[in-house]
Amino acid sequence: MVIDSYVESLLRETLAAMVARNLEWSAEALQALLDQGDQVYAEAVELCFAVNSQVLHDLHNGPPHPVSIASLAESVVAMEAWAALDQPTVQTFMMALAEARDPAIELPAEAARTGFVVGAWLLAISAPENTSWEAVLDSTLHTLAAVPEGHGGQPVLTQESWLL
């Protein structure tokens, strides 16, 4: 997957706002993404979804089971209450990722914001002790950059690529 450095910097800023659980900063970061235009916004959302998918699969050493998704969705809603997400939205989003479907098709209106909140949460919970979420993001982006492009510019996330 080719990762544009400018899009990556916007992704990092938006995720940092979400990790900080700062509603005002989060709104500003999302607005800054929107202000970049449709193409940059779409690339940032696509990269966010790819990061989410990779981290979710890494946490489970492959696609997570639907029961695990339900449990994770409950945790996201409880731990990220500041974002006012509901469990069906988070569960639908995460299930789409687990099944390699585009969350934007499943949740067109909420997908991007949900993706950034869930992504920040996944990065934060998957960071080993004494490791920052940014280190997990760096590792995930490195993995995604090594994955060959698939159809339509989407990375091909196979079980073998999870181990990269």
Coordinates of C-alpha atoms in Angstrom, one line a residue:
M1 CA 0.0 0.0 0.0
V2 CA 1.4 3.4 -0.9
I3 CA 1.1 5.8 2.0
D4 CA 1.2 9.5 1.2
S5 CA 3.3 11.4 3.9
Y6 CA 0.9 14.3 4.0
V7 CA -2.2 12.1 4.4
E8 CA -0.3 10.2 7.1
S9 CA 0.4 13.4 9.0
L10 CA -3.3 14.3 8.9
L11 CA -4.2 10.8 10.1
R12 CA -1.7 11.1 13.0
E13 CA -3.1 14.5 14.1
T14 CA -6.7 13.2 14.0
L15 CA -5.8 10.0 15.9
A16 CA -3.9 12.0 18.5
A17 CA -7.0 14.1 19.1
M18 CA -9.1 10.9 19.5
V19 CA -6.5 9.2 21.8
A20 CA -6.5 12.4 23.9
R21 CA -10.4 12.1 24.2
N22 CA -10.6 15.8 23.5
L23 CA -13.9 16.6 21.8
E24 CA -12.9 20.1 20.6
W25 CA -9.5 19.0 19.2
S26 CA -11.2 16.0 17.6
A27 CA -13.8 18.1 15.9
E28 CA -11.1 20.5 14.7
A29 CA -8.9 17.6 13.4
L30 CA -11.9 16.1 11.5
Q31 CA -12.7 19.5 10.1
A32 CA -9.1 20.0 9.0
L33 CA -9.4 16.7 7.1
L34 CA -12.6 17.8 5.4
D35 CA -11.0 21.2 4.5
Q36 CA -8.3 19.4 2.5
G37 CA -10.8 18.3 -0.1
D38 CA -12.5 15.1 -1.1
Q39 CA -9.4 13.3 -2.4
V40 CA -7.2 13.9 0.7
Y41 CA -10.2 13.2 3.0
A42 CA -11.0 9.9 1.2
E43 CA -7.3 8.9 1.4
A44 CA -7.1 9.6 5.1
V45 CA -10.2 7.7 5.8
E46 CA -9.0 4.8 3.7
L47 CA -5.7 4.8 5.5
C48 CA -7.5 4.9 8.9
F49 CA -9.7 1.9 7.9
A50 CA -6.6 0.0 6.8
V51 CA -4.8 0.7 10.1
N52 CA -7.9 -0.3 12.0
S53 CA -8.2 -3.5 10.1
Q54 CA -4.6 -4.4 10.5
V55 CA -4.5 -3.7 14.3
L56 CA -7.8 -5.6 14.8
H57 CA -6.4 -8.6 12.9
D58 CA -3.1 -8.4 14.7
L59 CA -4.9 -8.4 18.1
H60 CA -6.6 -11.7 17.2
N61 CA -3.9 -13.3 15.0
G62 CA -6.3 -13.2 12.2
P63 CA -10.0 -12.3 11.7
P64 CA -11.8 -11.9 15.0
H65 CA -14.8 -14.0 15.8
P66 CA -18.2 -12.2 15.9
V67 CA -18.5 -12.8 19.7
S68 CA -15.1 -11.0 20.1
I69 CA -16.4 -8.1 17.9
A70 CA -19.4 -7.7 20.2
S71 CA -17.3 -7.6 23.3
L72 CA -14.8 -5.2 21.7
A73 CA -17.7 -2.9 20.6
E74 CA -19.0 -2.9 24.2
S75 CA -15.6 -1.9 25.4
V76 CA -15.2 0.9 22.8
V77 CA -18.6 2.4 23.7
A78 CA -17.8 2.3 27.5
M79 CA -14.2 3.5 27.3
E80 CA -14.8 6.1 24.7
A81 CA -18.1 7.5 26.1
W82 CA -16.8 11.0 25.4
A83 CA -17.4 10.3 21.6
A84 CA -21.0 9.2 22.1
L85 CA -20.9 6.2 19.8
D86 CA -23.5 3.5 20.1
Q87 CA -22.8 -0.2 20.2
P88 CA -24.6 -1.2 17.0
T89 CA -22.6 1.4 15.0
V90 CA -19.3 0.3 16.5
Q91 CA -20.1 -3.4 16.1
T92 CA -21.2 -2.9 12.5
F93 CA -18.0 -1.0 11.8
M94 CA -15.7 -3.6 13.4
M95 CA -17.6 -6.5 11.8
A96 CA -17.1 -4.9 8.4
L97 CA -13.4 -4.7 9.1
A98 CA -13.2 -8.3 10.3
E99 CA -15.0 -9.4 7.1
A100 CA -12.9 -7.3 4.8
R101 CA -15.8 -5.1 3.8
D102 CA -15.8 -1.3 3.4
P103 CA -17.3 0.2 6.6
A104 CA -18.3 3.3 4.6
I105 CA -20.8 1.1 2.7
E106 CA -22.2 -0.3 6.0
L107 CA -22.3 3.1 7.8
P108 CA -22.0 5.9 5.3
A109 CA -22.8 8.8 7.6
E110 CA -20.9 7.6 10.7
A111 CA -18.1 5.5 9.2
A112 CA -15.3 8.1 9.2
R113 CA -15.8 9.5 12.7
T114 CA -16.4 6.0 14.1
G115 CA -13.2 4.8 12.3
F116 CA -11.0 7.4 13.9
V117 CA -12.4 6.8 17.4
V118 CA -12.2 3.0 17.1
G119 CA -8.7 3.4 15.5
A120 CA -7.4 5.5 18.4
W121 CA -8.9 3.0 20.9
L122 CA -7.4 0.0 19.1
L123 CA -4.0 1.6 18.9
A124 CA -4.1 2.6 22.6
I125 CA -5.2 -0.8 23.9
S126 CA -2.7 -2.7 21.7
A127 CA 0.3 -0.8 22.8
P128 CA 2.5 -2.9 25.1
E129 CA 3.4 -1.5 28.5
N130 CA 5.9 1.4 28.2
T131 CA 5.1 1.7 24.5
S132 CA 3.1 4.6 23.0
W133 CA 0.2 4.2 20.6
E134 CA 2.3 6.1 18.1
A135 CA 4.8 3.2 18.1
V136 CA 2.0 0.8 17.3
L137 CA 0.8 3.1 14.5
D138 CA 4.4 3.3 13.1
S139 CA 4.6 -0.5 13.1
T140 CA 1.2 -0.9 11.5
L141 CA 2.0 1.7 8.8
H142 CA 5.3 -0.1 8.1
T143 CA 3.3 -3.4 7.7
L144 CA 0.7 -1.8 5.4
A145 CA 3.4 -0.2 3.3
A146 CA 4.9 -3.6 2.7
V147 CA 1.6 -5.1 1.6
P148 CA 1.2 -5.3 -2.2
E149 CA -1.6 -3.3 -3.8
G150 CA -4.7 -5.3 -4.6
H151 CA -7.7 -4.5 -6.8
G152 CA -8.8 -0.9 -6.7
G153 CA -5.8 0.3 -4.8
Q154 CA -6.8 -1.6 -1.6
P155 CA -4.2 -3.5 0.2
V156 CA -4.4 -7.2 0.1
L157 CA -4.5 -8.2 3.8
T158 CA -3.9 -11.9 3.9
Q159 CA -3.0 -14.0 6.9
E160 CA 0.6 -14.1 5.7
S161 CA 0.7 -10.2 5.5
W162 CA -0.5 -10.0 9.2
L163 CA 2.9 -11.5 10.1
L164 CA 5.0 -9.0 8.2

